[in-house]
Coordinates of C-alpha atoms and ligand atoms in Angstrom, one line a residue:
Chain H
X136 CA -0.1 0.0 0.0
X137 CA 2.7 2.6 0.9
X138 CA 4.3 1.9 -2.4
X139 CA 1.2 3.2 -4.1
X140 CA 1.0 6.2 -1.8
X141 CA 4.6 7.1 -2.7
X142 CA 3.8 6.7 -6.3
X143 CA 4.4 9.9 -8.3
X144 CA 0.9 9.6 -10.3
X145 CA -0.9 8.7 -7.1
X146 CA 0.4 11.9 -5.5
X147 CA -0.3 14.1 -8.5
X148 CA -4.0 12.7 -8.5
X149 CA -4.2 12.7 -4.5
X150 CA -3.2 16.3 -4.6
X151 CA -6.0 17.6 -6.8
X152 CA -8.8 15.1 -5.7
X153 CA -8.0 14.0 -2.2
X154 CA -8.1 10.0 -2.6
X155 CA -8.2 9.7 1.0
X156 CA -11.7 8.5 1.3
X157 CA -11.2 5.9 -1.6
X158 CA -8.0 4.7 0.0
X159 CA -10.0 4.3 3.2
X160 CA -12.7 2.3 1.5
X161 CA -10.1 -0.1 -0.2
X162 CA -8.0 -0.4 3.0
X163 CA -10.6 -1.1 5.7
X164 CA -11.7 -4.6 4.4
X165 CA -10.1 -7.5 6.3
X166 CA -10.4 -11.2 5.3
X167 CA -10.8 -13.7 8.3
X168 CA -8.3 -16.6 8.0
X169 CA -9.6 -19.9 9.3
X170 CA -10.3 -23.6 8.1
X171 CA -13.1 -22.5 5.9
X172 CA -11.4 -19.5 4.3
X173 CA -11.1 -21.4 1.0
X174 CA -14.8 -20.7 0.1
X175 CA -14.0 -17.0 0.1
X176 CA -12.4 -17.7 -3.2
X177 CA -15.4 -19.0 -4.8
X178 CA -17.0 -15.5 -5.5
X179 CA -13.9 -14.0 -7.0
X180 CA -13.6 -17.0 -9.4
X181 CA -17.0 -16.5 -10.6
X182 CA -16.2 -13.0 -11.1
X183 CA -13.3 -13.9 -13.1
X184 CA -15.1 -16.0 -15.4
X185 CA -17.3 -13.3 -15.8
X186 CA -14.7 -11.0 -17.1
X187 CA -13.6 -14.0 -19.6
X188 CA -17.0 -14.0 -20.8
X189 CA -17.2 -10.2 -21.5
X190 CA -13.9 -10.3 -23.2
X191 CA -14.5 -13.3 -25.4
X192 CA -17.9 -12.2 -26.0
X193 CA -16.9 -9.0 -27.5
X194 CA -14.2 -10.9 -29.6
X195 CA -17.1 -13.1 -30.9
X196 CA -19.1 -9.9 -31.9
X197 CA -16.7 -9.1 -34.4
X198 CA -17.5 -12.2 -36.6
X199 CA -21.0 -13.5 -35.4
X200 CA -23.9 -12.5 -37.8
X201 CA -27.3 -13.4 -36.3
X202 CA -30.0 -14.6 -38.7
X203 CA -31.3 -17.8 -40.0
X204 CA -28.9 -17.8 -43.0
X205 CA -26.0 -16.3 -41.3
X206 CA -25.8 -17.4 -37.6
X207 CA -24.8 -20.9 -38.2
X208 CA -22.5 -19.9 -41.3
X209 CA -20.8 -17.0 -39.3
X210 CA -19.8 -19.4 -36.4
X211 CA -18.6 -22.2 -38.9
X212 CA -16.6 -19.4 -40.5
X213 CA -15.1 -18.4 -37.3
X214 CA -14.2 -22.0 -36.3
X215 CA -12.6 -22.8 -39.5
X216 CA -11.1 -19.6 -41.2
X217 CA -10.5 -17.1 -38.3
X218 CA -7.2 -17.2 -36.5
X219 CA -7.9 -18.8 -33.2
X220 CA -11.6 -18.4 -33.7
X221 CA -12.2 -22.0 -32.6
X222 CA -10.3 -21.2 -29.3
X223 CA -12.3 -17.8 -28.5
X224 CA -15.4 -19.8 -29.1
X225 CA -14.6 -22.7 -27.1
X226 CA -13.5 -20.6 -24.1
X227 CA -16.7 -18.8 -24.2
X228 CA -18.6 -21.8 -24.1
X229 CA -16.6 -23.7 -21.6
X230 CA -16.4 -20.5 -19.3
X231 CA -19.9 -19.9 -19.4
X232 CA -20.3 -23.4 -17.9
X233 CA -17.9 -23.1 -15.4
X234 CA -19.2 -19.6 -14.6
X235 CA -22.6 -21.1 -13.7
X236 CA -21.0 -23.9 -11.9
X237 CA -19.0 -21.8 -9.7
X238 CA -21.9 -19.3 -8.9
X239 CA -23.7 -22.4 -7.6
X240 CA -20.8 -23.4 -5.6
X241 CA -20.3 -19.9 -4.3
X242 CA -24.0 -19.5 -3.5
X243 CA -24.1 -22.7 -1.5
X244 CA -20.9 -22.1 0.4
X245 CA -22.7 -18.7 1.3
X246 CA -25.8 -20.5 2.3
X247 CA -23.9 -23.1 4.7
X248 CA -22.0 -20.5 6.4
X249 CA -24.9 -18.5 7.0
X250 CA -23.3 -15.5 5.5
X251 CA -26.6 -14.3 4.2
X252 CA -28.1 -13.4 7.5
X253 CA -28.4 -9.8 8.8
X254 CA -27.1 -7.4 7.8
X255 CA -26.1 -9.2 4.3
X256 CA -29.5 -9.8 3.1
X257 CA -29.4 -7.7 0.2
X258 CA -25.9 -9.2 -0.8
X259 CA -27.7 -12.6 -0.9
X260 CA -30.5 -11.0 -3.2
X261 CA -28.2 -9.6 -5.5
X262 CA -26.1 -12.7 -5.7
X263 CA -29.1 -15.0 -6.5
X264 CA -30.1 -12.6 -9.1
X265 CA -26.7 -12.9 -10.7
X266 CA -27.1 -16.6 -10.7
X267 CA -30.4 -16.2 -12.6
X268 CA -28.9 -13.7 -15.1
X269 CA -26.1 -16.1 -15.5
X270 CA -28.6 -18.7 -16.4
X271 CA -30.3 -16.1 -18.6
X272 CA -27.1 -15.7 -20.5
X273 CA -26.6 -19.4 -21.0
X274 CA -30.1 -20.0 -22.4
X275 CA -29.9 -17.0 -24.7
X276 CA -26.5 -17.6 -25.8
X277 CA -27.0 -21.3 -26.6
X278 CA -29.4 -20.5 -29.3
X279 CA -27.1 -18.2 -31.2
X280 CA -25.0 -20.8 -33.1
X281 CA -28.5 -22.0 -34.7
X282 CA -27.6 -25.6 -34.6
X283 CA -30.3 -28.4 -34.3
X284 CA -29.8 -29.2 -30.5
X285 CA -30.1 -25.7 -29.5
X286 CA -33.1 -25.1 -31.8
X287 CA -35.2 -27.7 -30.2
X288 CA -33.9 -26.9 -26.9
X289 CA -35.0 -23.4 -27.2
X290 CA -38.4 -24.6 -28.7
X291 CA -39.0 -26.6 -25.6
X292 CA -37.6 -24.2 -23.2
X293 CA -39.8 -21.2 -24.5
X294 CA -42.7 -23.5 -24.8
X295 CA -42.4 -24.0 -20.9
X296 CA -42.3 -20.3 -20.3
X297 CA -45.8 -20.3 -22.4
X298 CA -47.4 -22.5 -19.7
X299 CA -46.6 -19.9 -16.9
X300 CA -50.1 -18.8 -15.6
X301 CA -51.5 -15.4 -16.8
X302 CA -48.4 -13.7 -18.4
X303 CA -46.9 -17.1 -19.9
X304 CA -48.2 -16.7 -23.6
X305 CA -47.0 -13.0 -23.8
X306 CA -43.6 -13.6 -22.4
X307 CA -43.4 -16.5 -24.8
X308 CA -44.3 -14.3 -27.7
X309 CA -41.9 -11.6 -26.7
X310 CA -39.0 -14.0 -26.5
X311 CA -39.8 -15.9 -29.7
X312 CA -40.7 -12.7 -31.6
X313 CA -43.7 -14.8 -33.0
X314 CA -45.7 -18.0 -32.3
X315 CA -42.8 -20.0 -33.3
X316 CA -38.9 -20.1 -32.8
X317 CA -37.6 -18.7 -36.1
X318 CA -35.2 -15.9 -37.2
X319 CA -37.0 -13.5 -35.1
X320 CA -36.0 -15.5 -32.0
X321 CA -32.2 -15.2 -33.0
X322 CA -32.5 -11.4 -33.2
X323 CA -34.3 -11.2 -29.7
X324 CA -32.0 -13.7 -28.0
X325 CA -29.0 -11.8 -29.5
X326 CA -30.1 -8.4 -28.2
X327 CA -30.9 -9.9 -24.7
X328 CA -27.8 -11.8 -24.8
X329 CA -25.3 -9.2 -25.7
X330 CA -26.8 -5.9 -24.6
X331 CA -29.9 -6.4 -22.1
X332 CA -28.4 -9.0 -20.0
X333 CA -24.9 -7.4 -19.7
X334 CA -26.1 -4.0 -18.6
X335 CA -28.5 -5.6 -16.0
X336 CA -25.7 -7.8 -14.7
X337 CA -23.1 -5.1 -14.4
X338 CA -25.5 -2.9 -12.2
X339 CA -26.3 -6.0 -10.0
X340 CA -22.6 -6.9 -9.8
X341 CA -21.6 -3.3 -8.9
X342 CA -24.3 -3.4 -6.0
X343 CA -23.0 -6.8 -5.0
X344 CA -19.5 -5.7 -4.8
X345 CA -20.2 -2.4 -3.1
X346 CA -22.2 -4.1 -0.3
X347 CA -19.3 -6.6 0.2
X348 CA -16.7 -3.9 0.5
X349 CA -18.9 -1.7 2.6
X350 CA -19.7 -4.4 5.1
X351 CA -16.6 -6.5 5.2
X352 CA -16.2 -10.3 5.0
X353 CA -18.7 -12.5 7.2
X354 CA -17.1 -14.2 9.9
X355 CA -18.4 -17.7 10.7
X356 CA -19.8 -18.2 14.1
X357 CA -16.8 -20.4 15.4
X358 CA -14.3 -17.9 14.2
X359 CA -16.4 -14.7 15.9
X360 CA -16.3 -16.4 19.2
X361 CA -12.5 -16.8 19.3
X362 CA -10.5 -14.6 21.7
X363 CA -9.1 -11.6 19.7
X364 CA -5.7 -12.8 20.0
X365 CA -6.4 -16.1 18.2
X366 CA -8.3 -14.2 15.4
X367 CA -6.1 -14.0 12.3
X368 CA -7.1 -11.9 9.5
X369 CA -5.2 -10.4 6.4
X370 CA -6.0 -7.1 4.4
X371 CA -8.2 -7.7 1.6
X372 CA -6.1 -5.5 -0.6
X373 CA -3.5 -6.2 -1.6
X374 CA -2.8 -9.5 0.3
X375 CA -6.2 -11.4 -0.3
X376 CA -6.4 -9.9 -3.8
X377 CA -3.2 -11.5 -4.8
X378 CA -4.0 -14.9 -3.6
X379 CA -7.5 -14.2 -5.6
X380 CA -5.3 -13.7 -8.7
X381 CA -3.5 -17.0 -8.1
X382 CA -6.7 -18.9 -8.0
X383 CA -7.7 -17.0 -11.3
X384 CA -4.5 -18.2 -12.9
X385 CA -5.5 -21.8 -11.9
X386 CA -8.8 -21.5 -13.3
X387 CA -7.6 -20.1 -16.5
X388 CA -5.4 -23.2 -16.8
X389 CA -8.2 -25.5 -16.3
X390 CA -10.4 -23.2 -18.8
X391 CA -7.6 -23.6 -21.5
X392 CA -7.2 -27.2 -21.0
X393 CA -10.9 -27.8 -21.5
X394 CA -11.1 -25.4 -24.3
X395 CA -8.2 -26.8 -26.3
X396 CA -8.6 -30.6 -25.5
X397 CA -12.4 -30.6 -25.6
X398 CA -13.1 -28.0 -28.4
X399 CA -16.9 -26.9 -28.2
X400 CA -18.6 -28.5 -31.1
X401 CA -20.9 -26.6 -33.6
X402 CA -23.3 -29.7 -34.6
X403 CA -25.4 -29.5 -37.5
X404 CA -27.4 -26.3 -38.7
X405 CA -31.1 -26.1 -37.5
X406 CA -33.5 -27.0 -40.0
X407 CA -37.3 -25.5 -39.2
X408 CA -38.9 -28.3 -41.2
X409 CA -36.9 -31.4 -39.9
X410 CA -37.6 -33.7 -37.1
X411 CA -36.1 -33.4 -33.9
X412 CA -33.1 -35.6 -33.4
X413 CA -32.8 -37.8 -30.4
X414 CA -30.8 -36.5 -27.3
X415 CA -32.4 -33.0 -27.0
X416 CA -31.6 -31.8 -23.7
X417 CA -31.1 -28.5 -21.9
X418 CA -28.0 -27.2 -20.5
X419 CA -27.1 -29.1 -17.4
X420 CA -28.0 -26.3 -15.2
X421 CA -31.6 -26.6 -16.3
X422 CA -31.7 -30.2 -16.0
X423 CA -33.1 -30.7 -12.5
X424 CA -36.1 -28.4 -13.3
X425 CA -36.6 -30.0 -16.7
X426 CA -36.4 -33.5 -15.4
X427 CA -38.7 -32.8 -12.5
X428 CA -41.3 -31.2 -15.3
X429 CA -41.0 -34.5 -17.1
X430 CA -41.6 -36.7 -14.1
X431 CA -44.8 -34.6 -13.2
X432 CA -47.8 -36.4 -14.6
X433 CA -50.1 -34.8 -17.5
X434 CA -52.7 -34.0 -15.2
X435 CA -52.7 -33.6 -11.2
X436 CA -56.3 -32.9 -9.6
X437 CA -57.5 -31.7 -13.0
X438 CA -54.6 -29.2 -13.4
X439 CA -52.0 -29.6 -16.2
X440 CA -48.8 -30.9 -14.9
X441 CA -46.6 -28.6 -16.6
X442 CA -48.4 -25.6 -15.4
X443 CA -48.0 -27.3 -11.8
X444 CA -44.5 -27.7 -12.1
X445 CA -43.6 -24.1 -13.3
X446 CA -45.7 -22.7 -10.2
X447 CA -43.6 -24.9 -8.0
X448 CA -40.3 -23.8 -9.0
X449 CA -41.6 -20.3 -9.2
X450 CA -42.5 -20.5 -5.5
X451 CA -39.2 -22.5 -4.7
X452 CA -37.3 -19.7 -6.5
X453 CA -38.9 -17.0 -4.6
X454 CA -38.3 -18.6 -1.3
X455 CA -34.8 -19.1 -2.3
X456 CA -34.4 -15.3 -3.0
X457 CA -35.9 -14.5 0.3
X458 CA -34.0 -16.9 2.5
X459 CA -32.6 -14.2 4.9
X460 CA -36.1 -12.9 5.4
X461 CA -37.8 -15.8 6.7
X462 CA -34.9 -17.8 7.9
X463 CA -35.0 -15.7 11.4
X464 CA -38.9 -16.8 11.7
X465 CA -38.6 -20.6 11.2
X466 CA -34.9 -21.3 12.3
X467 CA -32.9 -18.5 13.9
X468 CA -31.4 -19.3 17.0
X469 CA -33.8 -22.0 18.1
X470 CA -33.3 -24.3 15.3
X471 CA -29.7 -23.7 13.9
X472 CA -29.8 -27.0 12.2
X473 CA -33.1 -26.5 10.2
X474 CA -31.4 -24.5 7.5
X475 CA -28.6 -27.0 7.1
X476 CA -31.1 -29.4 6.5
X477 CA -32.9 -27.5 3.9
X478 CA -29.8 -26.8 2.1
X479 CA -28.6 -30.5 2.0
X480 CA -32.2 -31.5 0.7
X481 CA -31.9 -28.8 -2.0
X482 CA -28.5 -30.1 -3.2
X483 CA -29.5 -33.9 -3.0
X484 CA -32.6 -33.1 -4.9
X485 CA -30.9 -31.0 -7.6
X486 CA -28.0 -33.6 -8.0
X487 CA -30.4 -36.7 -8.0
X488 CA -32.7 -35.2 -10.6
X489 CA -29.8 -34.1 -12.9
X490 CA -28.2 -37.4 -12.7
X491 CA -31.7 -39.3 -13.6
X492 CA -32.0 -36.7 -16.4
X493 CA -28.8 -37.8 -17.9
X494 CA -29.7 -41.5 -17.3
X495 CA -33.0 -41.8 -18.9
Chain M
X123 CA -46.2 26.8 1.8
X124 CA -49.0 25.1 3.7
X125 CA -48.8 21.4 4.2
X126 CA -52.0 20.9 2.2
X127 CA -50.7 22.8 -0.7
X128 CA -47.3 20.8 -0.6
X129 CA -49.4 17.5 -0.4
X130 CA -51.5 18.5 -3.2
X131 CA -48.5 19.5 -5.5
X132 CA -46.9 16.1 -4.5
X133 CA -49.9 14.4 -5.7
X134 CA -50.3 16.2 -9.0
X135 CA -46.5 15.7 -9.6
X136 CA -46.5 12.0 -8.8
X137 CA -49.6 11.7 -11.2
X138 CA -47.7 13.6 -13.9
X139 CA -44.8 11.5 -13.4
X140 CA -46.8 8.1 -13.6
X141 CA -48.3 9.3 -16.8
X142 CA -45.0 10.0 -18.2
X143 CA -43.7 6.7 -17.4
X144 CA -46.6 5.0 -18.5
X145 CA -46.5 6.9 -22.0
X146 CA -42.9 5.8 -22.3
X147 CA -43.2 2.1 -21.4
X148 CA -46.5 1.3 -23.1
X149 CA -45.2 2.2 -26.8
X150 CA -41.9 0.3 -25.9
X151 CA -43.8 -2.6 -24.8
X152 CA -46.1 -2.8 -27.7
X153 CA -43.0 -2.3 -30.0
X154 CA -41.7 -5.6 -28.6
X155 CA -44.8 -7.4 -29.0
X156 CA -44.4 -9.0 -32.5
X157 CA -46.9 -7.8 -35.0
X158 CA -49.4 -10.2 -36.3
X159 CA -48.3 -11.4 -39.6
X160 CA -51.4 -12.5 -41.9
X161 CA -50.9 -16.4 -42.0
X162 CA -50.8 -17.2 -45.7
X163 CA -54.0 -18.8 -46.3
X164 CA -52.5 -22.2 -47.3
X165 CA -55.3 -24.7 -47.8
X166 CA -53.4 -27.4 -49.5
X167 CA -49.9 -28.1 -50.5
X168 CA -48.3 -30.6 -53.0
X169 CA -46.1 -33.0 -51.4
X170 CA -44.2 -34.8 -54.4
X171 CA -44.8 -37.8 -56.5
X172 CA -46.2 -41.1 -55.0
X173 CA -43.1 -43.1 -56.0
X174 CA -40.8 -40.6 -54.2
X175 CA -41.9 -41.8 -50.9
X176 CA -41.1 -45.4 -50.2
X177 CA -43.5 -47.8 -48.4
X178 CA -43.4 -47.6 -44.7
X179 CA -41.7 -44.2 -44.4
X180 CA -42.5 -40.7 -43.5
X181 CA -41.3 -37.2 -44.3
X182 CA -41.9 -33.7 -43.2
X183 CA -43.6 -31.3 -45.5
X184 CA -43.9 -27.7 -45.3
X185 CA -47.7 -26.6 -44.9
X186 CA -47.5 -22.8 -44.9
X187 CA -45.4 -22.0 -42.0
X188 CA -46.2 -25.2 -40.2
X189 CA -44.7 -28.7 -40.6
X190 CA -46.6 -31.7 -41.5
X191 CA -45.7 -34.9 -41.4
X192 CA -46.7 -37.2 -44.3
X193 CA -46.5 -41.2 -43.6
X194 CA -47.0 -43.8 -46.3
X195 CA -47.8 -46.8 -44.2
X196 CA -46.7 -50.5 -44.7
X197 CA -50.3 -51.1 -45.8
X198 CA -49.5 -48.5 -48.5
X199 CA -52.1 -45.9 -47.4
X200 CA -51.0 -42.2 -47.2
X201 CA -51.8 -40.2 -44.1
X202 CA -50.8 -37.1 -42.6
X203 CA -50.8 -35.0 -39.3
X204 CA -49.3 -31.7 -38.0
X205 CA -45.7 -32.7 -37.1
X206 CA -45.7 -30.2 -34.2
X207 CA -45.6 -32.3 -31.0
X208 CA -48.5 -31.6 -28.7
X209 CA -46.2 -31.8 -25.4
X210 CA -43.7 -29.0 -26.1
X211 CA -43.5 -28.5 -29.7
X212 CA -40.7 -30.4 -31.0
X213 CA -41.2 -32.0 -34.6
X214 CA -42.2 -35.6 -34.7
X215 CA -40.8 -38.3 -37.1
X216 CA -42.1 -41.8 -38.4
X217 CA -40.5 -44.7 -36.7
X218 CA -40.2 -47.3 -39.5
X219 CA -39.5 -50.0 -36.7
X220 CA -42.4 -49.3 -34.6
X221 CA -44.8 -48.1 -37.4
X222 CA -45.6 -45.2 -35.1
X223 CA -45.0 -41.6 -34.9
X224 CA -42.4 -40.6 -32.5
X225 CA -41.1 -37.5 -30.6
X226 CA -37.5 -37.7 -29.9
X227 CA -37.7 -34.7 -27.2
X228 CA -39.2 -36.7 -24.5
X229 CA -39.9 -40.1 -26.1
X230 CA -43.6 -39.3 -27.0
X231 CA -45.4 -41.9 -29.1
X232 CA -48.6 -41.6 -31.4
X233 CA -50.2 -44.2 -33.3
X234 CA -51.2 -44.0 -36.9
X235 CA -54.3 -42.4 -36.0
X236 CA -52.4 -39.6 -34.5
X237 CA -53.4 -40.6 -30.9
X238 CA -51.1 -40.0 -28.2
X239 CA -50.4 -43.5 -26.7
X240 CA -47.5 -43.1 -24.5
X241 CA -45.0 -40.5 -23.1
X242 CA -45.8 -37.0 -22.2
X243 CA -48.1 -35.4 -25.2
X244 CA -51.3 -34.5 -23.7
X245 CA -53.3 -34.6 -27.0
X246 CA -53.6 -36.2 -30.3
X247 CA -52.0 -34.8 -33.4
X248 CA -54.4 -33.0 -35.7
X249 CA -54.9 -35.0 -39.1
X250 CA -54.8 -33.6 -42.6
X251 CA -56.4 -34.9 -45.6
X252 CA -54.2 -36.7 -48.3
X253 CA -55.3 -37.0 -51.8
X254 CA -53.7 -38.6 -54.8
X255 CA -54.3 -36.7 -58.0
X256 CA -52.4 -38.0 -61.1
X257 CA -49.7 -39.7 -59.0
X258 CA -49.2 -36.1 -57.1
X259 CA -49.7 -36.4 -53.3
X260 CA -51.8 -33.3 -52.2
X261 CA -52.2 -32.5 -48.6
X262 CA -55.1 -30.7 -47.5
X263 CA -56.6 -29.1 -44.3
X264 CA -59.6 -31.0 -43.1
X265 CA -62.9 -29.1 -43.6
X266 CA -63.8 -28.5 -40.0
X267 CA -60.4 -26.6 -39.3
X268 CA -60.6 -24.5 -42.3
Ligands
LIG781 C1 -21.0 -9.0 -22.3 C2 -20.9 -10.2 -22.3 C3 -21.0 -11.3 -23.5 C4 -21.1 -11.1 -24.9 C5 -20.8 -9.8 -25.6 C6 -21.5 -12.4 -25.5 C7 -21.5 -12.5 -26.8 C8 -21.7 -13.9 -27.3 C9 -21.9 -14.1 -28.8 C10 -21.7 -13.1 -30.0 C11 -22.3 -15.4 -28.9 C12 -22.5 -16.2 -30.3 C13 -21.1 -16.8 -30.8 C14 -21.1 -18.5 -30.5 O1 -22.2 -18.9 -30.4 O2 -20.1 -18.7 -30.5 C15 -22.3 -15.9 -27.7 C16 -22.7 -17.3 -27.5 C17 -22.9 -17.8 -26.1 N1 -22.6 -17.1 -24.9 FE1 -22.1 -15.3 -24.7 N2 -21.8 -13.4 -24.5 C18 -21.5 -12.6 -23.3 C19 -21.7 -13.0 -22.0 C20 -22.0 -14.4 -21.7 C21 -22.1 -14.8 -20.2 C22 -22.0 -14.1 -18.9 C23 -22.5 -16.3 -20.5 C24 -22.9 -17.2 -19.5 C25 -22.7 -17.3 -18.2 C26 -22.5 -16.5 -21.9 C27 -22.9 -17.8 -22.6 C28 -22.8 -18.1 -23.7 C29 -23.1 -19.3 -24.3 C30 -23.6 -20.7 -23.6 C31 -23.1 -19.3 -25.6 C32 -23.2 -20.4 -26.8 C33 -22.0 -20.7 -27.3 C34 -22.0 -21.7 -28.5 O3 -22.4 -22.7 -28.5 O4 -21.3 -21.3 -29.5 N3 -22.4 -15.3 -22.6 N4 -22.1 -15.0 -26.7
LIG782 S1 -41.9 -32.2 -27.2 FE1 -42.5 -34.2 -28.0 S2 -42.6 -35.3 -26.3 FE2 -42.0 -33.4 -25.5

């Protein structure tokens, strides 16, 4: 830190703008060091993967041309003719999956360490919103190469949206740009993927980081109750940040390994008038919901099964979003184990249905 | 300024503001809603010559903007249905081995009358009429649909 303060440019700026408040803001955060500190890195890794998405996404924009007659062709051109085109696309696709994966890990680590509790309710809410946005990125990006698998997955996915009571049909039309998945759908998903979602995501991300910087890191209970001399913590900036960077480097290696040795495939071009091939499935992070919908009978007590399933997941999502607000009512100090059980059940359910989805 | 007057002004201002927001959001939302395109009034399409389709096979035919599945059964009959699965809208295909109509998306099965016989599809496929005129296969909308 002192090195920065002695820096000529810093002093030049400081003389004119008084950087004291900024320094204070950056310096005050401490990161507690204990046996579970490793989980503190998961958020940073997710952030890093998002940065990769923005960079590779912008590179893809230079060649990608949305449209029924150009989407697939432009991606194929990118992959076969453009220098490193295959690599950029492969990184974008792999990093998208890793980003969602780490967002899940990060979320559950926060859940089990109970970092969502007062005063960090809004950090939780903004974090979960970002996970939903990331899934939106994945869903909208999946269609863009306009290959057969993506075409039918999008047909099915948007059809499910159409089953949402009251507003479903309207949203489905808004997403598809008409009654069916066609070229209009590509334009809409493109606009959503490269401009609407990034803008919203950046705002929510900004808030999320602001909250964290303002409130400092959460200290788990066992750490909080230690006598002060046994508490060990390091400054976030620069000490923890440098460790973050080390993890980022590690993740970058993993990412490059996957992107190079398992290059993302393009598949065959979507055809509006050909039968669906076998093996249509959504991306893995939608699988547990998708499989549940499949397993609900067509009619339950006279209500269409799909609708019931959608309402069910809608309510679950809302409950998950508002965890910090009802946790105190049903669990709190009286039943500290209850939230752990709920979290475990959620994980077991998601993993089990995902596995079933891939097996059948 | 009296409290009453201030409240009144607040009220008028928020009303005006709501109106402003509404008058921006409404056209924006309407803009996003895709315009209804006149469905080209297709009542029948030609699906090729009889000898182009082998016995016990099927193919997808364009019917206006919708796909239709045309099947030549093993008993040498021509039948046709909408090819859009009644479950979640994938396009179905003819399975020669089962002599049934199959949807690969979630394993839905329909018999050769279009009835949903297994898997998730909730409704049968709508039938189309098939006529052979001078060796030419013509698919037409059934009377009650048009
Ligand atoms: C500013 C940010 C972003 C931009 C400008 C961008 C841009 C693009 C473009 C142009 C494509 C089409 C090219 C292609 O399919 O290879 C694409 C595909 C895709 N994007 Fe993004 N993207 C961004 C962020 C993200 C994020 C955050 C995620 C996920 C969490 C994501 C997930 C995907 C996926 C899954 C695909 C499909 C990949 C494929 O199969 O080719 N994108 N993106
Ligand atoms: S879309 Fe045909 S079975 Fe689901």
